[in-house]
Short mmCIF file of C-alpha atoms in Angstrom, two decimals:
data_model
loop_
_atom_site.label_atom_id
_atom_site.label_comp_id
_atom_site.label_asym_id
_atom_site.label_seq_id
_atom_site.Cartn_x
_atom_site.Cartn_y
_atom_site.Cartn_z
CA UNK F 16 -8.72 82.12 -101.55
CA UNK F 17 -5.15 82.30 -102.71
CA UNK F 18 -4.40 78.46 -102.29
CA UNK F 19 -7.97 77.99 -104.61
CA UNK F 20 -7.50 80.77 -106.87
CA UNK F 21 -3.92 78.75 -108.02
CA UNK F 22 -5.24 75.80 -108.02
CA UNK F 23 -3.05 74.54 -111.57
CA UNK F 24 -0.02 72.95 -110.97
CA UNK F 25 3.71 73.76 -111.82
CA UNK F 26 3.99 73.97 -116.07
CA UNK F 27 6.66 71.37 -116.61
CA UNK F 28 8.65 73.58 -118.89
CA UNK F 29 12.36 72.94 -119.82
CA UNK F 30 14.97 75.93 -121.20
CA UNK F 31 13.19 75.91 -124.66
CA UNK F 32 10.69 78.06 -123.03
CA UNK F 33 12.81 80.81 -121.48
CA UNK F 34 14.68 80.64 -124.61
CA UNK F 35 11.23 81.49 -126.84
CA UNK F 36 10.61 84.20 -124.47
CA UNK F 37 14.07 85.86 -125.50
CA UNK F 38 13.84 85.08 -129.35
CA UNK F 39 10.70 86.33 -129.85
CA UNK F 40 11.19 89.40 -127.92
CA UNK F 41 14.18 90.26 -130.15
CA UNK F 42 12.70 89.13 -132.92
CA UNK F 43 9.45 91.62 -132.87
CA UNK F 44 11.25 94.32 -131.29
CA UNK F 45 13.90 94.43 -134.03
CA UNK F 46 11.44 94.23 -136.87
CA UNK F 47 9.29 97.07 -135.33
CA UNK F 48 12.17 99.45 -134.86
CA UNK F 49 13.20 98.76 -138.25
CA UNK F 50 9.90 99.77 -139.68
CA UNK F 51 9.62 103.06 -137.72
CA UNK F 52 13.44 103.71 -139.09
CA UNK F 53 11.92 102.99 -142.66
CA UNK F 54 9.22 105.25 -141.68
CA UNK F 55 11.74 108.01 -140.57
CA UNK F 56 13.59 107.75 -143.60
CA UNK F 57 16.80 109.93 -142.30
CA UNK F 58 20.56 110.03 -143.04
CA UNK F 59 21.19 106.11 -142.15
CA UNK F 60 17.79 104.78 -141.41
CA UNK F 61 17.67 102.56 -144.14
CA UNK F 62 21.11 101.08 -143.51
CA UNK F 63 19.24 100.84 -139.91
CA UNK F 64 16.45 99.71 -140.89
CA UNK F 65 17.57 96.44 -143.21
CA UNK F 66 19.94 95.14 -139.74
CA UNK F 67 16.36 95.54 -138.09
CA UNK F 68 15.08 93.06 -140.69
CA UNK F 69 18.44 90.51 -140.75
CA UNK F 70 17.80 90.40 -136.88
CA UNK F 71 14.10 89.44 -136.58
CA UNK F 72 14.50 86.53 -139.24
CA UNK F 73 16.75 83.91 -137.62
CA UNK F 74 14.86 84.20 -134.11
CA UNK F 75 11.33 83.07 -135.66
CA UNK F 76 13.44 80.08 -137.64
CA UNK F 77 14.53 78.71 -134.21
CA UNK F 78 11.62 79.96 -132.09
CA UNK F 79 9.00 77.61 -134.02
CA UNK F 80 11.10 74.82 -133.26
CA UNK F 81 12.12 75.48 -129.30
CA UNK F 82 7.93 75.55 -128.72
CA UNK F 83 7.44 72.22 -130.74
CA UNK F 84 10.58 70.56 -128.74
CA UNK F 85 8.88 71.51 -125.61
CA UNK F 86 5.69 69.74 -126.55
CA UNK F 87 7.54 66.37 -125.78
CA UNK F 88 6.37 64.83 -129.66
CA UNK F 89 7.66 67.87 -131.32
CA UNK F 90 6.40 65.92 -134.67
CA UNK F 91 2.50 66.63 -133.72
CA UNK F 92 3.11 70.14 -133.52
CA UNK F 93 1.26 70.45 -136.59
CA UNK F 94 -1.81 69.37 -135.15
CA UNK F 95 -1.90 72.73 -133.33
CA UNK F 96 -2.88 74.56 -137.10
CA UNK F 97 -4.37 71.91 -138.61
CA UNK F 98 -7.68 69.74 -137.24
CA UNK F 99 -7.17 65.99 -137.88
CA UNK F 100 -10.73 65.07 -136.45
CA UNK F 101 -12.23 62.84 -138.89
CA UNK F 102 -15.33 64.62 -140.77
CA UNK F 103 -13.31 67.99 -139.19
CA UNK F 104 -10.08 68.52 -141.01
CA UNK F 105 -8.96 72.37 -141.58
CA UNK F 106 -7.58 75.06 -140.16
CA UNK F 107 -7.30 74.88 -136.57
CA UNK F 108 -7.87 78.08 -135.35
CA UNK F 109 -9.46 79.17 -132.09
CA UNK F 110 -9.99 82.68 -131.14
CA UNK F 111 -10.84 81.72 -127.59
CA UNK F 112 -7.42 80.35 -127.06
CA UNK F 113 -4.38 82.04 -126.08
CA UNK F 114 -2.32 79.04 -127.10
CA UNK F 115 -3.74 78.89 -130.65
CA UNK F 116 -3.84 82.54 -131.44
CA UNK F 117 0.15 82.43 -130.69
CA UNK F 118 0.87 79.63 -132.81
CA UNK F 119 -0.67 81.44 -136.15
CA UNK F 120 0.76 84.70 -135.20
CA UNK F 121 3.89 83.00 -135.22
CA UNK F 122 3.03 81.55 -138.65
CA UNK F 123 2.66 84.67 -139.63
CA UNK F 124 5.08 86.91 -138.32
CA UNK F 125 7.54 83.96 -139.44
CA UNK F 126 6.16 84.15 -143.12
CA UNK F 127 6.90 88.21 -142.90
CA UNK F 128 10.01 88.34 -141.58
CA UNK F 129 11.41 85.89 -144.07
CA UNK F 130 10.15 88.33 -146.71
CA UNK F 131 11.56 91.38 -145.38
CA UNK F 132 14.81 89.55 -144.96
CA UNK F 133 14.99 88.57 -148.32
CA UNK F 134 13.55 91.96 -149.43
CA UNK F 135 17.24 93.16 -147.53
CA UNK F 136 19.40 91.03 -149.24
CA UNK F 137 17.84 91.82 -152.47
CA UNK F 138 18.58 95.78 -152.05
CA UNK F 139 21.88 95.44 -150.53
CA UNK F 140 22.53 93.85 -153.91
CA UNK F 141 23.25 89.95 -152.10
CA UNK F 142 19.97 88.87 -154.15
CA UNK F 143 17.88 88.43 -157.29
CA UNK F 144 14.45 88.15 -156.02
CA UNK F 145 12.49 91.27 -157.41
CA UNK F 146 9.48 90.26 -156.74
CA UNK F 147 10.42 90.32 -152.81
CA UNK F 148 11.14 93.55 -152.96
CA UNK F 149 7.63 94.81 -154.09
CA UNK F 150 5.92 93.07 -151.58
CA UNK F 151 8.03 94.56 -148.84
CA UNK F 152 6.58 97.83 -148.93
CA UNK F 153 5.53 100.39 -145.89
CA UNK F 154 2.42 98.63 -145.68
CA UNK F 155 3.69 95.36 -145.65
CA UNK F 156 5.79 96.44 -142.80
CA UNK F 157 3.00 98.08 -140.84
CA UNK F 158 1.30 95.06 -141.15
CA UNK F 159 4.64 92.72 -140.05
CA UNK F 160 5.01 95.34 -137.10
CA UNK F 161 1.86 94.63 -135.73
CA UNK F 162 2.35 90.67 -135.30
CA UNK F 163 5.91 91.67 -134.40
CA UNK F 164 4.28 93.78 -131.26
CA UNK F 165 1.86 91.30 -130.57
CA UNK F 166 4.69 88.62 -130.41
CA UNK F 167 6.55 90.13 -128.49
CA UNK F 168 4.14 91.37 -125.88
CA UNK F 169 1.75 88.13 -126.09
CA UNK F 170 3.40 85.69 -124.13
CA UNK F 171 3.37 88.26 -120.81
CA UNK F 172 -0.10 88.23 -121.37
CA UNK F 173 -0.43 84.75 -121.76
CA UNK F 174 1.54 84.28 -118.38
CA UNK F 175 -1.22 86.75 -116.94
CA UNK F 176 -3.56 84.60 -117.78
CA UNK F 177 -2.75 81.64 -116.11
CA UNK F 178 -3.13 80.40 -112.74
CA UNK F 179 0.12 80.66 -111.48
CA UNK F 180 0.90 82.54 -107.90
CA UNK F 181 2.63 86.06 -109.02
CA UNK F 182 2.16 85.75 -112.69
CA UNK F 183 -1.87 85.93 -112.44
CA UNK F 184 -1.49 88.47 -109.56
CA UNK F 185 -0.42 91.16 -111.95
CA UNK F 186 -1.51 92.72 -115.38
CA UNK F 187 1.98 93.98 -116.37
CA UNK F 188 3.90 91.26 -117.64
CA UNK F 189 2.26 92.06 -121.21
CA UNK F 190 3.94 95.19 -121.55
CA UNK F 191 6.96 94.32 -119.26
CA UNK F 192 8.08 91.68 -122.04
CA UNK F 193 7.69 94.32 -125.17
CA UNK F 194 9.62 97.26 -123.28
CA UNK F 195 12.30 94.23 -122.72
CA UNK F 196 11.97 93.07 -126.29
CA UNK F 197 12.45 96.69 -127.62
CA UNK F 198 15.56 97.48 -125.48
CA UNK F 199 16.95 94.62 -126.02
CA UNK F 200 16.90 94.59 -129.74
CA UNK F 201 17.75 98.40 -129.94
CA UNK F 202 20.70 97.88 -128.08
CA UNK F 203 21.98 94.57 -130.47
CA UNK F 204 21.31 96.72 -133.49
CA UNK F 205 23.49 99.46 -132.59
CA UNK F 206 26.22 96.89 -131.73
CA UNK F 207 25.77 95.47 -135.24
CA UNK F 208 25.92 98.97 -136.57
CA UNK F 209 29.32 99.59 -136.66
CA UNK F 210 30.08 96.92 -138.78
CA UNK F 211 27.42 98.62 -141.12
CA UNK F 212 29.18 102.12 -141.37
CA UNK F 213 25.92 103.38 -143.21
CA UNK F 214 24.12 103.01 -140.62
CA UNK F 215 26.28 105.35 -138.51
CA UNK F 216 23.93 108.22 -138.51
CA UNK F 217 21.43 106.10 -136.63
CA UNK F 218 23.34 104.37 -134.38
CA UNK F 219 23.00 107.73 -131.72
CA UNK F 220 19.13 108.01 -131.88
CA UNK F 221 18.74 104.32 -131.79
CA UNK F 222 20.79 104.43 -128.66
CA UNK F 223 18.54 106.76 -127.06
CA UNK F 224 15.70 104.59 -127.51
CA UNK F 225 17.30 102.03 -126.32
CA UNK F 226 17.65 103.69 -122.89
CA UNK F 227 14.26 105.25 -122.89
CA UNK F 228 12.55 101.61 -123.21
CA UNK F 229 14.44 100.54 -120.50
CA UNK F 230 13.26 103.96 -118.44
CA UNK F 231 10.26 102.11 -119.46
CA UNK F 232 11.25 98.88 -118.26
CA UNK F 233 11.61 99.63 -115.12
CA UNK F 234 8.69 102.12 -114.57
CA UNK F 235 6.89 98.80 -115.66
CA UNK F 236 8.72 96.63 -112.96
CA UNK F 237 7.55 99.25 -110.10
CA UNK F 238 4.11 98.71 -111.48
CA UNK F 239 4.79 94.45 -111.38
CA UNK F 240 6.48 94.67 -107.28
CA UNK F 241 3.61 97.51 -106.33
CA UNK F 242 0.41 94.52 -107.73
CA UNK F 243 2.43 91.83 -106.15
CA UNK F 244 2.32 93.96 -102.83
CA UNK F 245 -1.61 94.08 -103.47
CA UNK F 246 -1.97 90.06 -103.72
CA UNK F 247 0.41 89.18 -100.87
CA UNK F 248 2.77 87.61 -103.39
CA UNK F 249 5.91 90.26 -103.10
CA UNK F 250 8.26 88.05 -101.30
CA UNK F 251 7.75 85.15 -103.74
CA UNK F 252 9.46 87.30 -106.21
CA UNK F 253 11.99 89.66 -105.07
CA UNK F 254 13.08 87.08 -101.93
CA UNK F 255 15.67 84.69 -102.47
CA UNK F 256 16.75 82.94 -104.18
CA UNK F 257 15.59 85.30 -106.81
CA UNK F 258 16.66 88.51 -105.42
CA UNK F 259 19.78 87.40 -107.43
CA UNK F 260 17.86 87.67 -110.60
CA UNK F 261 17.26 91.51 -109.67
CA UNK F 262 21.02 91.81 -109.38
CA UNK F 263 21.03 90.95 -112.71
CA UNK F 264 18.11 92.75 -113.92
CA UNK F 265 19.69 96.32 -112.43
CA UNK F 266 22.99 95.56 -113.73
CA UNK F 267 21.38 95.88 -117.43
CA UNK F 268 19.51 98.73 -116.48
CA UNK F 269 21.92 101.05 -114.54
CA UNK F 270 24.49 101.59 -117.48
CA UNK F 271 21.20 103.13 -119.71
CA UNK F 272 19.48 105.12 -117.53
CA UNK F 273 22.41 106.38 -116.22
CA UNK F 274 23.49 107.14 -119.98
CA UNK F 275 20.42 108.76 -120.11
CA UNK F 276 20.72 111.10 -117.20
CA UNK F 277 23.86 112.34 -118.05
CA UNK F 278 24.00 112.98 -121.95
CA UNK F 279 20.67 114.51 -121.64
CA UNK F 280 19.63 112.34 -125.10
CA UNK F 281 22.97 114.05 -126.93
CA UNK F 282 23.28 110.73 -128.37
CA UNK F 283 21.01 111.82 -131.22
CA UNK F 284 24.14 114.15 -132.37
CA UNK F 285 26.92 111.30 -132.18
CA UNK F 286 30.66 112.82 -131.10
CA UNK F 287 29.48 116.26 -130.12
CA UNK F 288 29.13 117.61 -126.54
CA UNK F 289 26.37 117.14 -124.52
CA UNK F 290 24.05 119.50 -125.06
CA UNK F 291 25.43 121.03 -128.35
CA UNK F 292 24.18 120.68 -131.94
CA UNK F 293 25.78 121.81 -135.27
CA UNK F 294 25.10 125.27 -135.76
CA UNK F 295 24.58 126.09 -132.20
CA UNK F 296 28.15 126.29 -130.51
CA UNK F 297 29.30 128.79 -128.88
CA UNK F 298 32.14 130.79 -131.30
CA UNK F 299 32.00 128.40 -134.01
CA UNK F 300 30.52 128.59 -137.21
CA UNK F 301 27.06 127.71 -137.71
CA UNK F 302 27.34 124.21 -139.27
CA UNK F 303 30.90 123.06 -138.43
CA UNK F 304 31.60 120.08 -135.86
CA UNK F 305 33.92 120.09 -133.40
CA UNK F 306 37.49 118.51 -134.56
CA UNK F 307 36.84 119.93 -138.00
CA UNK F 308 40.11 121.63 -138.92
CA UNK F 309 39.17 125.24 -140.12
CA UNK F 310 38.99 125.94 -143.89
CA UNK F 311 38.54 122.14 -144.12
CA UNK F 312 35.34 121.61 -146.50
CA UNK F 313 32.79 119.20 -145.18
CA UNK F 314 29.29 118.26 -146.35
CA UNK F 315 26.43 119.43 -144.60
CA UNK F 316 24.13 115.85 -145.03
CA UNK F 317 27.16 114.13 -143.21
CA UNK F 318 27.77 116.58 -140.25
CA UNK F 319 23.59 116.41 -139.84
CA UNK F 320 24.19 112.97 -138.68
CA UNK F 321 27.40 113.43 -136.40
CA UNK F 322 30.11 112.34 -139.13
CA UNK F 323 32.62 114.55 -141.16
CA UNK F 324 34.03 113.29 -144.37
CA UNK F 325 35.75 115.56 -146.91
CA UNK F 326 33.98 117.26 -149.78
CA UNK F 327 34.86 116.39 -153.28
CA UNK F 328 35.09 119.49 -155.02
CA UNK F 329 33.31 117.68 -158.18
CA UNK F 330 30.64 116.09 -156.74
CA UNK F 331 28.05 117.58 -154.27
CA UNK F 332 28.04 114.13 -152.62
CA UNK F 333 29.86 112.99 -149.72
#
Protein backbone atom coordinates (compact mmCIF):
# COMPACT_ATOMS: atom_id res chain seq x y z
CA UNK A 1 0.00 0.00 0.00
CA UNK A 2 2.97 2.16 0.80
CA UNK A 3 4.79 1.61 -2.64
CA UNK A 4 1.01 2.72 -4.30
CA UNK A 5 0.11 5.28 -1.91
CA UNK A 6 3.68 7.23 -3.21
CA UNK A 7 3.25 6.55 -6.35
CA UNK A 8 4.70 10.45 -7.65
CA UNK A 9 8.09 10.61 -8.38
CA UNK A 10 11.12 12.59 -6.90
CA UNK A 11 10.22 16.73 -7.35
CA UNK A 12 13.26 17.78 -9.32
CA UNK A 13 13.93 20.74 -7.13
CA UNK A 14 17.30 22.65 -7.04
CA UNK A 15 18.57 25.02 -3.82
CA UNK A 16 16.02 27.79 -4.83
CA UNK A 17 13.55 25.72 -3.06
CA UNK A 18 15.19 25.13 0.32
CA UNK A 19 16.16 28.64 0.06
CA UNK A 20 12.16 29.84 -0.30
CA UNK A 21 11.47 27.66 2.57
CA UNK A 22 13.97 29.81 4.77
CA UNK A 23 12.97 33.33 3.32
CA UNK A 24 9.59 33.01 3.72
CA UNK A 25 9.72 31.61 7.10
CA UNK A 26 11.69 34.69 8.23
CA UNK A 27 9.90 36.79 6.34
CA UNK A 28 6.24 36.04 8.00
CA UNK A 29 7.60 35.32 11.26
CA UNK A 30 9.32 38.71 11.52
CA UNK A 31 6.36 40.67 10.28
CA UNK A 32 4.00 38.86 12.77
CA UNK A 33 6.15 39.48 15.79
CA UNK A 34 6.42 42.94 14.79
CA UNK A 35 2.71 43.43 14.77
CA UNK A 36 2.08 41.81 18.19
CA UNK A 37 5.10 44.30 19.45
CA UNK A 38 2.96 47.17 17.81
CA UNK A 39 0.11 45.67 19.52
CA UNK A 40 1.99 45.62 22.94
CA UNK A 41 3.00 49.02 22.60
CA UNK A 42 5.73 48.94 25.64
CA UNK A 43 9.00 50.75 26.48
CA UNK A 44 10.86 49.71 23.01
CA UNK A 45 8.25 47.88 21.09
CA UNK A 46 8.03 50.22 18.46
CA UNK A 47 11.78 50.49 17.94
CA UNK A 48 11.04 46.49 17.89
CA UNK A 49 8.50 46.50 16.00
CA UNK A 50 9.81 48.71 12.73
CA UNK A 51 13.26 45.98 12.61
CA UNK A 52 10.25 43.41 12.45
CA UNK A 53 9.05 45.26 9.35
CA UNK A 54 12.84 46.05 7.66
CA UNK A 55 13.28 42.17 8.06
CA UNK A 56 10.17 40.71 6.35
CA UNK A 57 10.63 43.08 3.19
CA UNK A 58 13.84 41.94 1.48
CA UNK A 59 12.92 38.07 1.91
CA UNK A 60 9.54 38.40 -0.24
CA UNK A 61 11.79 40.61 -2.96
CA UNK A 62 14.05 37.54 -3.45
CA UNK A 63 11.56 34.79 -2.55
CA UNK A 64 9.26 35.63 -5.74
CA UNK A 65 12.15 35.25 -7.80
CA UNK A 66 13.95 31.85 -6.26
CA UNK A 67 10.19 30.07 -7.07
CA UNK A 68 10.10 31.53 -10.71
CA UNK A 69 13.98 30.39 -11.24
CA UNK A 70 12.96 27.00 -10.19
CA UNK A 71 10.22 26.79 -12.78
CA UNK A 72 13.04 26.28 -15.46
CA UNK A 73 11.36 29.47 -17.85
CA UNK A 74 11.32 31.72 -14.92
CA UNK A 75 9.81 34.35 -17.64
CA UNK A 76 6.24 32.38 -17.70
CA UNK A 77 5.92 32.71 -14.16
CA UNK A 78 3.33 35.11 -14.81
CA UNK A 79 1.14 32.74 -16.30
CA UNK A 80 0.63 31.31 -12.80
CA UNK A 81 -1.75 34.78 -11.90
CA UNK A 82 -2.81 35.53 -15.03
CA UNK A 83 -4.94 33.04 -17.64
CA UNK A 84 -3.64 33.44 -21.23
CA UNK A 85 -6.33 30.95 -22.68
CA UNK A 86 -7.75 32.62 -25.58
CA UNK A 87 -11.59 33.66 -24.90
CA UNK A 88 -10.21 33.08 -20.94
CA UNK A 89 -7.83 35.81 -20.00
CA UNK A 90 -7.97 37.06 -16.14
CA UNK A 91 -7.03 36.37 -13.01
CA UNK A 92 -5.80 33.02 -12.52
CA UNK A 93 -6.87 32.00 -9.37
CA UNK A 94 -7.78 28.54 -8.15
CA UNK A 95 -8.98 27.82 -4.74
CA UNK A 96 -8.59 24.10 -5.26
CA UNK A 97 -4.91 24.47 -5.69
CA UNK A 98 -2.29 24.59 -3.21
CA UNK A 99 0.16 25.88 -5.79
CA UNK A 100 -2.03 28.82 -6.86
CA UNK A 101 -3.31 29.90 -3.51
CA UNK A 102 0.62 30.34 -2.58
CA UNK A 103 1.49 32.30 -5.45
CA UNK A 104 -1.29 35.19 -4.64
CA UNK A 105 -0.59 35.03 -1.02
CA UNK A 106 2.77 35.80 -1.94
CA UNK A 107 1.47 38.68 -4.11
CA UNK A 108 0.04 39.80 -1.36
CA UNK A 109 2.03 39.48 1.56
CA UNK A 110 4.81 40.98 -0.90
CA UNK A 111 2.53 44.09 -1.65
CA UNK A 112 2.18 44.50 2.45
CA UNK A 113 5.38 44.16 3.51
CA UNK A 114 6.69 46.71 1.06
CA UNK A 115 4.19 49.09 2.67
CA UNK A 116 5.02 48.52 6.13
CA UNK A 117 8.64 48.90 5.20
CA UNK A 118 8.20 52.05 3.74
CA UNK A 119 5.67 53.02 6.47
CA UNK A 120 9.27 52.41 8.78
CA UNK A 121 11.40 54.46 6.95
CA UNK A 122 8.90 57.15 6.81
CA UNK A 123 8.64 57.35 10.84
CA UNK A 124 12.20 56.84 11.52
CA UNK A 125 12.34 60.10 9.58
CA UNK A 126 14.52 58.20 6.32
CA UNK A 127 11.24 59.09 4.18
CA UNK A 128 8.60 61.42 2.75
CA UNK A 129 5.82 59.18 1.91
CA UNK A 130 2.82 60.23 4.22
CA UNK A 131 0.46 58.61 2.68
CA UNK A 132 2.33 55.16 3.61
CA UNK A 133 2.10 55.83 6.85
CA UNK A 134 -1.79 55.99 7.06
CA UNK A 135 -2.26 52.94 5.42
CA UNK A 136 0.01 51.10 7.80
CA UNK A 137 -2.24 51.07 10.58
CA UNK A 138 -3.11 48.12 13.31
CA UNK A 139 -5.47 46.84 10.95
CA UNK A 140 -3.42 46.87 8.10
CA UNK A 141 -1.02 44.87 10.10
CA UNK A 142 -3.54 42.35 11.36
CA UNK A 143 -4.39 41.86 8.03
CA UNK A 144 -0.38 41.56 6.73
CA UNK A 145 0.03 39.12 9.83
CA UNK A 146 -2.36 36.83 8.66
CA UNK A 147 -0.73 36.17 5.04
CA UNK A 148 2.54 36.45 6.97
CA UNK A 149 1.28 33.20 9.16
CA UNK A 150 -0.13 31.59 6.34
CA UNK A 151 3.25 32.01 4.44
CA UNK A 152 5.07 30.87 6.64
CA UNK A 153 3.18 27.81 7.72
CA UNK A 154 1.77 26.99 4.02
CA UNK A 155 4.46 25.37 2.40
CA UNK A 156 4.60 22.46 5.42
CA UNK A 157 1.25 21.97 4.49
CA UNK A 158 1.77 21.90 1.02
CA UNK A 159 4.60 19.22 1.59
CA UNK A 160 1.75 17.29 3.57
CA UNK A 161 -0.07 17.19 0.83
CA UNK A 162 1.91 15.55 -1.54
CA UNK A 163 2.76 12.11 -2.25
CA UNK A 164 6.02 11.89 -1.04
CA UNK A 165 7.17 8.89 1.54
CA UNK A 166 7.55 10.81 5.12
CA UNK A 167 6.25 14.14 4.10
CA UNK A 168 2.52 12.73 3.39
CA UNK A 169 2.95 10.35 6.40
CA UNK A 170 2.60 13.20 8.82
CA UNK A 171 0.28 16.30 9.49
CA UNK A 172 2.94 18.38 11.33
CA UNK A 173 5.11 19.89 8.95
CA UNK A 174 2.46 22.88 8.73
CA UNK A 175 3.09 24.00 12.06
CA UNK A 176 6.72 22.62 12.31
CA UNK A 177 7.74 25.33 9.56
CA UNK A 178 5.87 28.46 11.47
CA UNK A 179 7.36 27.51 15.06
CA UNK A 180 10.81 27.46 12.86
CA UNK A 181 9.89 30.66 11.07
CA UNK A 182 9.02 32.41 14.43
CA UNK A 183 12.25 31.36 16.26
CA UNK A 184 14.17 32.00 13.75
CA UNK A 185 13.16 35.53 13.08
CA UNK A 186 12.89 36.33 16.89
CA UNK A 187 16.25 35.38 17.38
CA UNK A 188 17.70 37.71 14.10
CA UNK A 189 15.72 40.59 15.50
CA UNK A 190 17.25 40.64 18.77
CA UNK A 191 20.69 40.37 17.08
CA UNK A 192 19.75 43.44 15.02
CA UNK A 193 18.60 45.09 18.19
CA UNK A 194 21.57 46.23 19.55
CA UNK A 195 22.45 48.21 16.81
CA UNK A 196 18.91 49.83 17.43
CA UNK A 197 19.55 50.92 21.15
CA UNK A 198 15.72 51.84 21.30
CA UNK A 199 14.81 48.80 20.97
CA UNK A 200 16.73 47.66 24.06
CA UNK A 201 13.79 47.25 26.27
CA UNK A 202 12.51 44.53 23.98
CA UNK A 203 15.33 42.78 23.15
CA UNK A 204 14.81 40.47 26.74
CA UNK A 205 11.10 39.52 26.09
CA UNK A 206 11.74 38.96 22.48
CA UNK A 207 14.43 36.60 23.58
CA UNK A 208 12.13 34.64 25.57
CA UNK A 209 9.96 34.03 22.76
CA UNK A 210 12.43 33.11 20.87
CA UNK A 211 13.20 30.12 23.12
CA UNK A 212 9.63 29.28 23.85
CA UNK A 213 8.94 28.73 19.91
CA UNK A 214 11.68 26.59 19.77
CA UNK A 215 10.21 24.62 23.13
CA UNK A 216 7.65 24.53 20.49
CA UNK A 217 9.74 23.37 17.83
CA UNK A 218 10.68 20.56 19.15
CA UNK A 219 7.45 19.42 20.97
CA UNK A 220 6.39 19.61 17.19
CA UNK A 221 9.36 17.37 15.99
CA UNK A 222 8.32 14.56 18.71
CA UNK A 223 4.91 14.81 17.17
CA UNK A 224 6.71 14.50 13.26
CA UNK A 225 9.28 11.12 14.55
CA UNK A 226 6.10 9.65 16.77
CA UNK A 227 3.57 9.76 12.94
CA UNK A 228 6.57 8.58 11.09
CA UNK A 229 6.75 5.60 13.66
CA UNK A 230 2.91 5.07 12.78
CA UNK A 231 3.58 4.81 8.80
CA UNK A 232 6.77 2.71 8.98
CA UNK A 233 8.72 5.64 7.59
CA UNK A 234 11.01 6.55 10.90
CA UNK A 235 14.25 5.30 9.62
CA UNK A 236 13.91 7.20 6.31
CA UNK A 237 14.28 10.26 8.35
CA UNK A 238 16.30 10.14 11.39
CA UNK A 239 18.81 7.22 9.69
CA UNK A 240 21.71 8.26 7.90
CA UNK A 241 22.75 10.03 6.18
CA UNK A 242 20.36 12.43 7.73
CA UNK A 243 20.86 11.73 11.30
CA UNK A 244 23.53 14.45 10.60
CA UNK A 245 20.85 16.92 9.89
CA UNK A 246 19.51 16.24 13.59
CA UNK A 247 22.99 17.10 14.79
CA UNK A 248 22.37 20.18 13.40
CA UNK A 249 18.87 20.65 14.26
CA UNK A 250 19.77 20.04 18.29
CA UNK A 251 22.69 22.17 18.10
CA UNK A 252 20.16 25.26 17.41
CA UNK A 253 17.91 24.08 19.87
CA UNK A 254 20.02 23.17 22.98
CA UNK A 255 21.51 26.77 23.59
CA UNK A 256 17.46 28.08 23.93
CA UNK A 257 15.91 25.69 25.82
CA UNK A 258 18.62 25.43 27.92
CA UNK A 259 18.45 29.40 28.26
CA UNK A 260 15.13 28.77 29.09
CA UNK A 261 15.54 26.32 31.89
CA UNK A 262 17.91 28.17 33.66
CA UNK A 263 16.86 31.98 33.65
CA UNK A 264 13.44 30.87 34.40
CA UNK A 265 12.16 33.64 31.50
CA UNK A 266 14.33 36.52 33.60
CA UNK A 267 15.13 37.66 30.24
CA UNK A 268 12.00 39.82 30.29
CA UNK A 269 13.98 42.04 33.04
CA UNK A 270 17.37 42.41 30.98
CA UNK A 271 20.72 42.62 33.48
CA UNK A 272 18.95 41.68 36.67
CA UNK A 273 19.19 38.30 38.49
CA UNK A 274 17.28 35.53 37.74
CA UNK A 275 14.36 35.59 39.38
CA UNK A 276 14.37 39.27 40.61
CA UNK A 277 12.38 42.29 39.38
CA UNK A 278 12.71 46.03 40.27
CA UNK A 279 11.02 46.64 43.36
CA UNK A 280 11.24 43.18 44.62
CA UNK A 281 14.94 42.64 45.92
CA UNK A 282 15.76 41.66 48.85
CA UNK A 283 17.24 45.00 51.00
CA UNK A 284 17.04 47.30 48.23
CA UNK A 285 14.79 49.93 47.53
CA UNK A 286 11.69 49.30 45.81
CA UNK A 287 12.48 50.53 42.25
CA UNK A 288 16.31 50.66 42.12
CA UNK A 289 18.42 48.13 39.85
CA UNK A 290 21.21 46.47 40.80
CA UNK A 291 24.64 48.46 39.92
CA UNK A 292 22.77 51.68 40.54
CA UNK A 293 25.11 53.68 42.77
CA UNK A 294 22.97 54.90 45.82
CA UNK A 295 21.64 58.51 45.80
CA UNK A 296 22.18 58.22 42.02
CA UNK A 297 18.73 59.49 40.38
CA UNK A 298 17.35 57.26 37.71
CA UNK A 299 14.05 57.26 35.81
CA UNK A 300 11.53 54.86 36.56
CA UNK A 301 10.25 54.26 32.54
CA UNK A 302 13.99 53.24 31.89
CA UNK A 303 14.66 50.85 34.87
CA UNK A 304 10.94 49.22 33.82
CA UNK A 305 12.72 47.96 30.86
CA UNK A 306 16.16 46.77 32.42
CA UNK A 307 18.26 50.05 31.53
CA UNK A 308 19.47 52.93 33.89
CA UNK A 309 20.29 56.27 32.46
CA UNK A 310 20.63 59.42 34.61
CA UNK A 311 17.78 61.79 35.35
CA UNK A 312 17.93 65.29 34.12
CA UNK A 313 16.87 67.32 36.86
CA UNK A 314 14.88 69.62 34.18
CA UNK A 315 13.20 67.32 32.29
CA UNK A 316 11.03 64.36 33.53
CA UNK A 317 12.38 62.45 30.51
CA UNK A 318 15.12 60.12 30.32
Amino acid sequence: MGDVQHFAGPPDWLWYILAYFFLAGLSGGSYVLATLLRFRAGPGDEAMARIGYYVAFPPMLLAPLLLALDLGKPLLFWHMVWNTTPGGQGFNFKHWSPMSVGSWALIVFGAITTVSFAAALVRDGKLRLPLVRVLDNRAFNVVGSLFGLFVAGYTGVLLSVSNQPVWSDTWALGGLFLASGLAGSAALMSFLARFRPQAGPSAGLLKVSERLYALLELALIVVFAVTLVAAGTLGQVFGPPWALLWVVVAAGLIPGLYGLATERLSGIWPGLQPGLQPGLQPGLQPGLQLGVPPGLPTCTTCLSGGHRLPFRPSSSAC
